[in-house]
Amino acid sequence: MAQLEQLEQSAAPGSEWWRTAVIYQIYPRSFADASGDGIGDLPGITSRLDDLKSLGVDAIWLSPFMTSPQKDAGYDVADYRDVDPLFGTLADFDEMLAQAHSRGIRVIVDLVPNHSSDQHAWFQEALKAAPGSPERARYVFRDGRGENGELPPNNWQSVFGGGMWERVTEADGTPGQWYLHIFDATQPDFDWTNEEVKEEFRSILRFWLDRGVDGFRVDVAHGMVKEAGLPDYAPVADADSMGGGEEYVPYWGQDGVHDIYRDWHQVLAEYDGDRALCGEAWLPTLSRTALWVRPDEMHQTFNFPYLMTPWDAQQLREVIRESLEEFGGVGAPSTWVLSNHDVVRHASRLALTADNPQGEGIGPKSEGKPDQVVGLSRARAATTLMLALPGSAYLYQGEELGLPEAMEIPDEFRQDPTWFRTNGERYGRDGCRVPLPWSADAPAFGFNDTGASWLPQPAEWATFAREVEEKDADSTLNLYRRLIELRRDRSLGTGSLVWEDAGADAVAFHRGDLHIVANLGEQPIELGEGVTFVVQSEPFAGTAVPPNAAAWFTRA
Ligand code: GLC
């Protein structure tokens, strides 16, 4: 209990931990593999908590580890109240949670409420039950169009490619109704107008809150409510399939979702310790995104407009300004994020020279592949900038090593449903999900003892191994450590910033006596006399910040 008290000290209103936290996303299947089967697991995470402690993060968010047939890497949950044997047991979870808490690290779990797996007991019951039954009413079943119901109920297209409806065979063997799936056909959407669904999820929240989790990352938090009547809808050409680019989509960002989060807010409020909800909501504007974090709804939402901003100073200044204004306008902290398990890693993305819509990925035949040296410099500069911003920042495992996207994964290893549903037209997200390198000379780079790895690790990742970076004072790992430590020492997570003018290609501001500048242009930016550097995104001599670099400094 003494250890938990350490976590609860920030409970004063306005100083809740999630307002300023640096939160590290663990993708369990690729973090650390204690069992040696090639897929990471909960005991693996527990064994590496000291590494996260020394990185300095405040919290971890675990992508799903619940019982699942793994058709979408665990985002297809068959039992919301148990751990998939691939990852361990509930006892392993409890141990991991206790060990994290004892190190002062909070734990957020991923909740997937938009859809379940088709192997979930409810969906299996729905398949056996008749059209119009209460079992079917938990999901979105509809009769098809056409003379014999042979056409899908509407024209919606799945995020992973292909149609959004799958036809079932009824108990008597005849072709029957269709069910809706925004994602893969193995991920049927729940009907969130159904009271039974609402009650079930309140109970699932309580199950994990009772175990002691500090919050939830809520998957597809903009998709759970669909426009009544499910009207046809033609997406704008090249629209972001997760909804980030379009004003109105009948299944993204419907007003009704907010009632769900107001309800959940109340559930979390019954618990002590500032439990938090963070929504995954891809919306076209920051003002829309901020609706998810009004005072009685979620606590945080991912800042995807920030993540999607290209390497351009003017656009970056604008998105930071707007983020602080819009989130601040509803009393919520801004969040910041550059990478996650759904997007091309930012050490590659920031130097791409061709368009790459979210979810497309990069593979052997992609155009516009990045110059890796430029990519890594930009990534380090981008993080140096991000960790100086007020609010809460999300890191994705491996970015602290400067890992690039794995761009040459052979086709036969691919696992993302996007790859299969588009017949290989889109590579999907496997390239950002490759197991981490821990040591240069061990099997699977120390991911486990056996050398097994569910996705192949690029040979050149030896140089990114944590053990190698530990020993190099200028490594990306040591840069992240320094940034996180200084951010904490100087309380950079709270407060505001004052913009400075360092030219059109710079993003520059100060926080008290600390100045921050990032150079997104092609010419060095001279800072002049009296400068003392506190951090440089990569080592440089003199007082001019080179292109693709950033620095924190003070002035005499
Ligand atoms: C979210 C997850 C993604 C998953 C999808 C369907 O976008 O981040 O990985 O495929 O939801 O659950």
Coordinates of C-alpha atoms and ligand atoms in Angstrom, one line a residue:
M1 CA 0.0 0.0 0.0
A2 CA 2.9 2.3 0.8
Q3 CA 3.8 2.0 -2.9
L4 CA 0.4 2.9 -4.1
E5 CA 0.3 6.0 -2.0
Q6 CA 3.2 7.2 -4.0
L7 CA 0.9 7.1 -7.1
E8 CA -2.0 8.9 -5.5
Q9 CA -0.2 12.0 -4.4
S10 CA -1.3 14.1 -7.4
A11 CA -5.0 13.9 -6.6
A12 CA -5.5 17.7 -6.2
P13 CA -8.0 19.0 -8.7
G14 CA -6.2 20.4 -11.7
S15 CA -3.0 18.5 -11.0
E16 CA -4.2 15.0 -11.9
W17 CA -1.3 12.9 -13.2
W18 CA -2.7 12.5 -16.7
R19 CA -2.6 16.2 -17.4
T20 CA 1.2 16.1 -17.7
A21 CA 2.2 12.5 -18.0
V22 CA 4.6 10.9 -20.4
I23 CA 2.8 7.7 -21.4
Y24 CA 4.7 4.9 -23.1
Q25 CA 2.7 2.6 -25.4
I26 CA 3.6 -1.1 -25.1
Y27 CA 2.5 -3.3 -28.0
P28 CA 2.7 -6.5 -25.9
R29 CA 3.3 -8.9 -28.8
S30 CA 6.5 -7.1 -29.8
F31 CA 7.9 -5.8 -26.5
A32 CA 9.6 -8.7 -24.7
D33 CA 8.9 -12.4 -24.9
A34 CA 9.5 -14.4 -21.7
S35 CA 7.9 -17.7 -23.0
G36 CA 10.1 -17.8 -26.2
D37 CA 7.3 -18.5 -28.6
G38 CA 8.1 -15.5 -30.7
I39 CA 5.2 -13.3 -29.4
G40 CA 5.8 -11.0 -26.5
D41 CA 3.9 -11.5 -23.2
L42 CA 3.0 -10.0 -19.8
P43 CA 5.9 -11.7 -17.9
G44 CA 8.2 -10.2 -20.6
I45 CA 6.8 -6.7 -19.8
T46 CA 7.3 -7.3 -16.0
S47 CA 10.9 -8.3 -16.6
R48 CA 11.6 -5.0 -18.4
L49 CA 9.9 -2.6 -16.1
D50 CA 13.2 -1.3 -14.8
D51 CA 14.2 -0.2 -18.3
L52 CA 11.0 1.8 -18.5
K53 CA 11.7 3.2 -15.0
S54 CA 15.1 4.4 -16.2
L55 CA 13.6 5.9 -19.3
G56 CA 11.5 8.0 -16.9
V57 CA 8.0 7.5 -18.1
D58 CA 5.0 8.1 -15.8
A59 CA 2.7 5.5 -17.2
I60 CA 2.4 2.6 -19.7
W61 CA -0.5 1.9 -22.0
L62 CA -0.8 -1.8 -23.1
S63 CA -2.4 -2.6 -26.4
P64 CA -4.9 -5.5 -26.0
F65 CA -3.8 -8.7 -24.3
M66 CA -7.3 -10.0 -23.7
T67 CA -8.6 -13.4 -25.0
S68 CA -8.6 -13.1 -28.8
P69 CA -8.2 -15.2 -31.9
Q70 CA -5.7 -12.5 -33.0
K71 CA -7.2 -11.7 -36.4
D72 CA -6.4 -8.1 -35.8
A73 CA -3.5 -8.5 -33.3
G74 CA -5.8 -8.6 -30.3
Y75 CA -8.1 -5.7 -31.4
D76 CA -10.7 -8.5 -31.8
V77 CA -11.6 -9.5 -28.3
A78 CA -13.4 -12.8 -27.5
D79 CA -13.4 -12.4 -23.7
Y80 CA -13.0 -8.9 -22.2
R81 CA -12.3 -10.3 -18.7
D82 CA -9.5 -12.6 -19.3
V83 CA -5.9 -12.7 -20.6
D84 CA -5.1 -14.5 -23.9
P85 CA -2.8 -17.5 -23.1
L86 CA -0.4 -16.1 -25.7
F87 CA 0.3 -13.2 -23.2
G88 CA -0.1 -15.1 -20.0
T89 CA -2.7 -15.2 -17.3
L90 CA -4.7 -12.8 -15.1
A91 CA -2.2 -13.6 -12.3
D92 CA 0.6 -12.4 -14.7
F93 CA -1.4 -9.3 -15.3
D94 CA -1.8 -8.6 -11.6
E95 CA 1.9 -9.2 -11.0
M96 CA 2.8 -6.8 -13.8
L97 CA 0.4 -4.2 -12.5
A98 CA 1.8 -4.5 -8.9
Q99 CA 5.4 -4.3 -10.2
A100 CA 4.7 -1.3 -12.3
H101 CA 2.9 0.5 -9.4
S102 CA 5.8 -0.3 -7.1
R103 CA 8.0 1.6 -9.5
G104 CA 5.6 4.5 -9.6
I105 CA 4.5 3.7 -13.1
R106 CA 0.8 3.8 -13.8
V107 CA -0.9 1.3 -16.1
I108 CA -3.6 2.0 -18.8
V109 CA -5.2 -0.9 -20.6
D110 CA -6.8 -0.9 -24.1
L111 CA -10.6 -1.3 -24.2
V112 CA -12.2 -2.2 -27.6
P113 CA -15.9 -1.3 -27.3
N114 CA -16.8 -0.7 -31.0
H115 CA -16.7 -4.3 -31.9
S116 CA -15.8 -7.8 -30.5
S117 CA -14.3 -10.8 -32.1
D118 CA -16.6 -13.1 -34.1
Q119 CA -15.6 -15.7 -31.5
H120 CA -17.1 -13.7 -28.6
A121 CA -19.9 -15.8 -26.9
W122 CA -22.4 -13.1 -27.7
F123 CA -21.7 -13.2 -31.5
Q124 CA -21.8 -16.9 -31.5
E125 CA -25.2 -16.8 -29.8
A126 CA -26.3 -14.2 -32.4
L127 CA -25.3 -16.4 -35.3
K128 CA -27.4 -19.3 -33.9
A129 CA -30.4 -17.0 -33.0
A130 CA -33.1 -15.9 -35.4
P131 CA -33.3 -12.5 -37.1
G132 CA -35.0 -10.0 -34.8
S133 CA -33.9 -11.8 -31.7
P134 CA -32.4 -10.1 -28.6
E135 CA -29.1 -12.0 -29.3
R136 CA -28.8 -10.4 -32.8
A137 CA -29.8 -7.0 -31.3
R138 CA -26.4 -6.7 -29.5
Y139 CA -24.8 -6.4 -33.0
V140 CA -25.8 -4.6 -36.2
F141 CA -27.7 -7.2 -38.2
R142 CA -29.8 -6.1 -41.1
D143 CA -31.6 -7.7 -44.0
G144 CA -29.9 -7.3 -47.4
R145 CA -31.1 -5.3 -50.3
G146 CA -32.1 -6.8 -53.7
E147 CA -34.8 -9.3 -54.5
N148 CA -33.5 -12.0 -52.1
G149 CA -31.4 -9.9 -49.8
E150 CA -28.4 -10.7 -51.8
L151 CA -27.0 -7.2 -51.7
P152 CA -25.4 -5.6 -48.6
P153 CA -27.7 -3.2 -46.6
N154 CA -25.7 -0.2 -47.7
N155 CA -22.6 0.8 -49.6
W156 CA -20.2 1.5 -46.7
Q157 CA -16.5 0.4 -47.1
S158 CA -14.4 -1.2 -44.4
V159 CA -11.4 0.6 -43.0
F160 CA -9.4 -2.5 -43.9
G161 CA -10.7 -2.6 -47.5
G162 CA -13.7 -4.2 -49.1
G163 CA -17.3 -3.9 -48.0
M164 CA -18.4 -3.3 -44.4
W165 CA -21.0 -6.1 -44.4
E166 CA -20.8 -9.9 -44.2
R167 CA -23.7 -12.2 -44.9
V168 CA -24.5 -15.1 -42.5
T169 CA -26.0 -18.5 -43.2
E170 CA -29.1 -18.9 -41.0
A171 CA -29.6 -22.0 -38.8
D172 CA -31.7 -23.7 -41.5
G173 CA -28.8 -23.4 -44.0
T174 CA -30.3 -20.6 -46.1
P175 CA -28.4 -17.3 -46.9
G176 CA -29.5 -14.9 -44.3
Q177 CA -28.9 -11.4 -42.8
W178 CA -25.9 -9.3 -43.0
Y179 CA -23.8 -7.8 -40.1
L180 CA -21.8 -4.6 -40.0
H181 CA -18.1 -4.6 -39.4
I182 CA -16.2 -1.3 -39.7
F183 CA -12.9 -3.3 -39.6
D184 CA -12.4 -7.0 -40.5
A185 CA -15.3 -9.4 -41.0
T186 CA -14.1 -11.1 -37.8
Q187 CA -14.8 -7.9 -35.9
P188 CA -18.6 -7.4 -35.8
D189 CA -19.7 -4.0 -34.5
F190 CA -21.8 -3.8 -31.3
D191 CA -25.1 -1.9 -31.4
W192 CA -24.5 0.9 -28.9
T193 CA -28.2 1.8 -28.8
N194 CA -28.7 -1.4 -27.0
E195 CA -29.0 -1.1 -23.2
E196 CA -27.5 -4.6 -22.6
V197 CA -24.3 -3.5 -24.5
K198 CA -24.0 -0.4 -22.3
E199 CA -24.4 -2.4 -19.1
E200 CA -21.9 -5.0 -20.2
F201 CA -19.2 -2.4 -20.8
R202 CA -19.8 -0.6 -17.5
S203 CA -19.2 -4.0 -15.9
I204 CA -16.0 -4.5 -18.0
L205 CA -14.7 -1.1 -16.9
R206 CA -15.3 -2.1 -13.3
F207 CA -13.6 -5.4 -13.8
W208 CA -10.4 -3.7 -14.7
L209 CA -10.8 -0.8 -12.4
D210 CA -11.3 -3.2 -9.5
R211 CA -8.0 -4.9 -10.4
G212 CA -6.3 -1.5 -10.1
V213 CA -5.7 -0.1 -13.6
D214 CA -5.2 3.6 -13.8
G215 CA -7.3 4.1 -16.9
F216 CA -8.3 3.0 -20.4
R217 CA -7.2 3.9 -23.9
V218 CA -10.5 3.6 -25.8
D219 CA -10.3 2.0 -29.2
V220 CA -12.2 3.6 -32.1
A221 CA -13.8 6.1 -29.7
H222 CA -15.4 8.0 -32.6
G223 CA -17.1 5.0 -34.3
M224 CA -19.4 3.4 -31.8
V225 CA -22.6 5.2 -32.9
K226 CA -23.8 5.1 -36.5
E227 CA -26.3 7.5 -38.1
A228 CA -29.8 6.1 -37.6
G229 CA -31.1 4.3 -40.7
L230 CA -27.5 3.6 -41.9
P231 CA -27.8 5.8 -45.0
D232 CA -25.6 5.2 -48.1
Y233 CA -22.5 7.3 -48.1
A234 CA -19.8 7.9 -50.8
P235 CA -16.4 8.7 -49.2
V236 CA -14.4 11.5 -50.7
A237 CA -11.7 10.1 -52.9
D238 CA -8.4 9.4 -51.0
A239 CA -10.2 10.1 -47.7
D240 CA -8.4 8.8 -44.6
S241 CA -10.2 5.6 -43.9
M242 CA -10.2 6.2 -40.1
G243 CA -12.2 9.4 -40.7
G244 CA -9.4 12.0 -40.1
G245 CA -10.1 14.0 -43.3
E246 CA -13.8 14.3 -43.8
E247 CA -16.4 16.7 -42.4
Y248 CA -19.3 14.2 -42.2
V249 CA -19.2 10.5 -42.2
P250 CA -22.3 8.5 -40.9
Y251 CA -20.2 6.2 -38.8
W252 CA -17.5 8.6 -37.4
G253 CA -17.9 11.2 -34.7
Q254 CA -21.7 10.9 -34.3
D255 CA -23.1 13.0 -31.5
G256 CA -24.4 10.0 -29.6
V257 CA -21.0 8.7 -28.7
H258 CA -20.7 11.5 -26.1
D259 CA -23.5 10.1 -24.0
I260 CA -21.4 6.9 -23.7
Y261 CA -18.4 8.8 -22.4
R262 CA -20.4 10.9 -19.9
D263 CA -21.7 7.6 -18.5
W264 CA -18.2 6.1 -18.3
H265 CA -16.9 9.3 -16.7
Q266 CA -19.3 8.6 -13.8
V267 CA -18.1 5.0 -13.5
L268 CA -14.4 6.1 -13.3
A269 CA -15.3 8.8 -10.8
E270 CA -16.5 6.2 -8.3
Y271 CA -12.9 5.1 -8.0
D272 CA -10.0 6.9 -6.3
G273 CA -6.7 7.8 -7.8
D274 CA -7.6 9.9 -10.9
R275 CA -8.5 7.1 -13.2
A276 CA -8.5 8.3 -16.8
L277 CA -10.0 7.7 -20.2
C278 CA -8.1 8.4 -23.4
G279 CA -10.0 8.3 -26.6
E280 CA -8.7 7.1 -30.0
A281 CA -10.8 9.5 -32.2
W282 CA -9.7 10.4 -35.7
L283 CA -11.6 13.6 -36.5
P284 CA -11.1 16.3 -39.2
T285 CA -10.3 19.2 -36.9
L286 CA -9.0 19.9 -33.5
S287 CA -12.1 21.7 -32.5
R288 CA -14.1 18.5 -33.2
T289 CA -11.4 16.4 -31.4
A290 CA -11.7 18.6 -28.3
L291 CA -15.4 17.6 -27.9
W292 CA -14.2 14.2 -26.6
V293 CA -12.5 15.9 -23.6
R294 CA -15.2 18.2 -22.3
P295 CA -15.1 18.2 -18.5
D296 CA -17.7 15.4 -18.1
E297 CA -16.4 13.1 -20.8
M298 CA -13.0 11.6 -21.5
H299 CA -9.9 13.0 -19.8
Q300 CA -7.6 12.9 -22.8
T301 CA -7.8 12.2 -26.5
F302 CA -5.0 11.6 -29.0
N303 CA -3.9 14.6 -30.9
F304 CA -3.9 13.0 -34.4
P305 CA -3.8 16.3 -36.3
Y306 CA -0.4 16.8 -34.6
L307 CA 0.8 13.3 -35.5
M308 CA -0.3 13.8 -39.1
T309 CA 1.4 17.2 -39.5
P310 CA 4.2 17.0 -42.1
W311 CA 7.8 18.3 -41.5
D312 CA 6.8 21.9 -42.1
A313 CA 7.4 24.7 -39.7
Q314 CA 4.4 26.8 -40.5
Q315 CA 2.0 23.9 -40.2
L316 CA 3.6 22.7 -37.1
R317 CA 3.4 26.1 -35.4
E318 CA -0.2 26.3 -36.4
V319 CA -1.2 22.9 -35.1
I320 CA 0.5 23.5 -31.8
R321 CA -1.2 26.9 -31.4
E322 CA -4.6 25.4 -32.3
S323 CA -4.1 22.4 -30.0
L324 CA -3.4 24.5 -27.0
E325 CA -6.3 26.7 -27.8
E326 CA -8.9 24.0 -28.5
F327 CA -8.0 21.6 -25.7
G328 CA -7.4 24.5 -23.3
G329 CA -10.8 25.9 -24.3
V330 CA -12.5 22.9 -22.7
G331 CA -10.2 22.7 -19.7
A332 CA -8.3 19.6 -21.0
P333 CA -4.6 19.1 -21.4
S334 CA -3.4 18.9 -24.9
T335 CA -1.8 15.6 -25.8
W336 CA 1.0 15.0 -28.2
V337 CA 1.9 11.9 -30.1
L338 CA 4.2 11.1 -33.1
S339 CA 4.0 7.3 -33.4
N340 CA 1.8 4.4 -32.5
H341 CA 1.1 0.8 -33.8
D342 CA -1.1 2.1 -36.6
V343 CA 1.1 4.6 -38.4
V344 CA 4.5 4.6 -40.1
R345 CA 7.2 5.2 -37.4
H346 CA 8.1 8.8 -37.3
A347 CA 11.8 8.1 -37.9
S348 CA 10.7 7.1 -41.4
R349 CA 7.5 9.0 -41.8
L350 CA 9.0 12.5 -41.4
A351 CA 11.3 11.9 -44.4
L352 CA 8.9 10.2 -46.8
T353 CA 8.8 11.8 -50.2
A354 CA 5.5 10.4 -51.4
D355 CA 2.0 10.5 -49.9
N356 CA 1.3 7.7 -47.5
P357 CA -2.3 7.7 -46.1
Q358 CA -2.8 6.3 -42.6
G359 CA -2.8 2.5 -42.6
E360 CA -1.1 2.2 -46.0
G361 CA 2.4 1.3 -44.7
I362 CA 5.6 1.0 -46.6
G363 CA 6.9 -2.2 -48.2
P364 CA 9.4 -3.3 -50.7
K365 CA 7.6 -1.8 -53.7
S366 CA 6.6 1.5 -52.1
E367 CA 7.5 4.8 -53.7
G368 CA 9.0 7.7 -51.8
K369 CA 11.0 5.8 -49.2
P370 CA 12.9 8.0 -46.8
D371 CA 16.5 8.8 -46.4
Q372 CA 17.1 7.1 -43.1
V373 CA 19.7 9.5 -41.8
V374 CA 17.4 12.5 -42.5
G375 CA 14.5 10.6 -41.0
L376 CA 16.3 9.8 -37.7
S377 CA 17.5 13.4 -37.4
R378 CA 14.0 14.7 -37.9
A379 CA 12.6 12.2 -35.5
R380 CA 15.0 13.2 -32.8
A381 CA 14.3 16.9 -33.4
A382 CA 10.5 16.3 -33.5
T383 CA 10.6 14.5 -30.1
T384 CA 12.9 17.2 -28.6
L385 CA 10.2 19.7 -29.6
M386 CA 7.3 17.6 -28.5
L387 CA 8.6 16.9 -25.0
A388 CA 9.0 20.6 -24.4
L389 CA 5.3 21.2 -25.0
P390 CA 2.8 21.6 -22.1
G391 CA 0.4 18.7 -21.7
S392 CA 0.7 14.9 -21.9
A393 CA 2.9 13.1 -24.4
Y394 CA 2.6 9.6 -25.8
L395 CA 5.6 7.5 -26.8
Y396 CA 5.4 4.3 -28.8
Q397 CA 7.8 1.5 -27.9
G398 CA 10.9 1.6 -30.0
E399 CA 10.8 5.3 -30.8
E400 CA 13.2 5.8 -27.9
L401 CA 15.7 3.7 -29.8
G402 CA 15.1 5.7 -33.0
L403 CA 13.7 2.7 -34.7
P404 CA 12.7 3.2 -38.3
E405 CA 9.8 1.5 -40.0
A406 CA 10.7 -2.1 -41.1
M407 CA 10.2 -1.5 -44.8
E408 CA 11.4 -4.7 -46.4
I409 CA 9.2 -7.3 -44.7
P410 CA 8.7 -10.1 -47.2
D411 CA 5.1 -10.6 -48.3
E412 CA 4.8 -14.1 -46.8
F413 CA 5.3 -12.7 -43.2
R414 CA 2.6 -10.1 -43.4
Q415 CA -0.2 -10.3 -40.9
D416 CA -2.2 -7.1 -41.0
P417 CA -5.8 -7.7 -42.2
T418 CA -5.4 -4.6 -44.4
W419 CA -2.8 -6.5 -46.5
F420 CA -5.2 -9.4 -47.1
R421 CA -8.4 -7.4 -47.6
T422 CA -6.8 -5.2 -50.2
N423 CA -5.0 -8.1 -52.0
G424 CA -1.6 -6.6 -51.2
E425 CA -2.5 -3.2 -52.5
R426 CA -1.9 -1.6 -49.1
Y427 CA 1.0 -3.0 -47.0
G428 CA -0.7 -2.1 -43.7
R429 CA 0.9 -1.7 -40.3
D430 CA 3.2 -4.6 -39.8
G431 CA 6.3 -2.4 -40.4
C432 CA 5.8 -0.5 -37.2
R433 CA 5.1 -3.6 -35.1
V434 CA 8.3 -5.6 -35.4
P435 CA 9.7 -7.0 -32.1
L436 CA 12.1 -4.7 -30.3
P437 CA 15.9 -5.2 -30.3
W438 CA 17.3 -5.3 -26.7
S439 CA 20.8 -6.6 -27.3
A440 CA 22.9 -6.8 -30.5
D441 CA 24.3 -10.3 -30.2
A442 CA 21.5 -12.3 -28.6
P443 CA 18.9 -14.4 -30.5
A444 CA 16.0 -12.2 -31.8
F445 CA 18.2 -9.3 -30.5
G446 CA 17.2 -10.3 -27.0
F447 CA 13.5 -10.2 -27.6
N448 CA 13.6 -13.7 -26.2
D449 CA 16.0 -16.6 -25.7
T450 CA 14.9 -18.7 -28.6
G451 CA 15.3 -16.4 -31.6
A452 CA 11.7 -16.8 -32.6
S453 CA 9.9 -13.6 -33.8
W454 CA 6.4 -13.3 -35.1
L455 CA 7.6 -10.7 -37.7
P456 CA 11.2 -10.8 -38.9
Q457 CA 13.6 -8.2 -37.4
P458 CA 15.8 -6.3 -39.9
A459 CA 19.5 -7.4 -39.5
E460 CA 20.6 -3.7 -39.3
W461 CA 18.5 -3.3 -36.1
A462 CA 21.6 -4.6 -34.1
T463 CA 22.8 -1.0 -34.0
F464 CA 19.5 0.1 -32.4
A465 CA 19.6 -2.4 -29.6
R466 CA 18.9 -0.9 -26.2
E467 CA 22.1 -2.4 -24.8
V468 CA 24.2 -0.7 -27.5
E469 CA 22.4 2.6 -27.0
E470 CA 22.8 2.5 -23.3
K471 CA 26.5 2.8 -23.7
D472 CA 26.4 5.7 -26.2
A473 CA 25.9 9.1 -24.5
D474 CA 24.6 10.5 -27.8
S475 CA 22.2 7.7 -28.6
T476 CA 18.5 8.3 -29.1
L477 CA 17.8 6.4 -25.9
N478 CA 19.9 8.8 -23.9
L479 CA 18.4 11.8 -25.6
Y480 CA 14.9 10.6 -24.6
R481 CA 16.0 10.0 -21.0
R482 CA 17.5 13.5 -20.8
L483 CA 14.4 15.1 -22.3
I484 CA 12.0 13.3 -20.0
E485 CA 14.1 14.0 -16.9
L486 CA 14.5 17.7 -17.7
R487 CA 10.8 17.9 -18.6
R488 CA 10.0 16.7 -15.1
D489 CA 12.6 18.8 -13.3
R490 CA 11.3 21.9 -15.0
S491 CA 7.6 21.0 -14.8
L492 CA 7.2 21.5 -18.6
G493 CA 4.0 19.4 -18.6
T494 CA 2.1 22.3 -17.1
G495 CA 1.9 26.0 -18.0
S496 CA 2.0 27.7 -21.3
L497 CA 4.5 28.8 -23.9
V498 CA 5.5 32.1 -25.4
W499 CA 6.2 32.1 -29.2
E500 CA 9.4 33.4 -30.5
D501 CA 10.3 34.4 -34.0
A502 CA 13.4 32.5 -35.3
G503 CA 12.5 32.7 -39.0
A504 CA 10.0 31.0 -41.3
D505 CA 11.6 27.6 -41.0
A506 CA 11.7 27.5 -37.2
V507 CA 9.4 26.5 -34.5
A508 CA 10.6 28.5 -31.5
F509 CA 9.2 29.4 -28.1
H510 CA 10.2 29.8 -24.5
R511 CA 9.0 28.4 -21.3
G512 CA 10.3 30.6 -18.5
D513 CA 14.1 30.9 -19.1
L514 CA 14.2 27.8 -21.3
H515 CA 14.2 28.4 -25.0
I516 CA 13.2 25.8 -27.5
V517 CA 14.0 25.9 -31.2
A518 CA 13.5 23.4 -34.0
N519 CA 14.9 23.9 -37.5
L520 CA 12.7 22.5 -40.2
G521 CA 14.5 24.3 -43.0
E522 CA 17.6 23.8 -45.1
Q523 CA 19.8 26.5 -43.6
P524 CA 21.3 26.6 -40.1
I525 CA 19.6 28.9 -37.6
E526 CA 22.1 31.1 -35.8
L527 CA 21.2 31.8 -32.1
G528 CA 23.8 34.4 -31.4
E529 CA 25.9 35.2 -28.3
G530 CA 25.3 34.0 -24.8
V531 CA 23.7 30.7 -25.5
T532 CA 24.1 27.6 -23.2
F533 CA 22.6 24.4 -24.6
V534 CA 20.6 22.3 -22.2
V535 CA 19.8 19.6 -24.8
Q536 CA 20.6 19.2 -28.5
S537 CA 18.6 16.7 -30.6
E538 CA 22.0 15.6 -31.9
P539 CA 25.4 16.9 -31.1
F540 CA 26.5 20.0 -33.0
A541 CA 29.2 22.6 -32.3
G542 CA 28.9 26.4 -32.2
T543 CA 25.6 28.3 -31.7
A544 CA 23.8 27.6 -35.0
V545 CA 21.1 24.9 -35.0
P546 CA 21.6 22.7 -38.1
P547 CA 18.7 21.7 -40.4
N548 CA 16.6 18.9 -39.0
A549 CA 17.8 19.5 -35.5
A550 CA 16.3 21.0 -32.4
A551 CA 17.6 22.3 -29.1
W552 CA 16.7 23.5 -25.6
F553 CA 18.9 26.4 -24.4
T554 CA 19.2 29.3 -22.0
R555 CA 20.6 32.8 -22.7
A556 CA 23.0 34.8 -20.6
Ligands
GLC1 C1 -7.8 1.0 -33.7 C2 -6.5 0.2 -33.4 C3 -6.1 -0.6 -34.6 C4 -7.2 -1.6 -34.8 C5 -8.6 -0.9 -35.0 C6 -9.7 -1.9 -34.9 O1 -7.7 1.9 -34.7 O2 -5.6 1.2 -33.0 O3 -4.9 -1.2 -34.4 O4 -6.9 -2.3 -36.0 O5 -8.8 0.0 -34.0 O6 -9.9 -2.3 -33.6

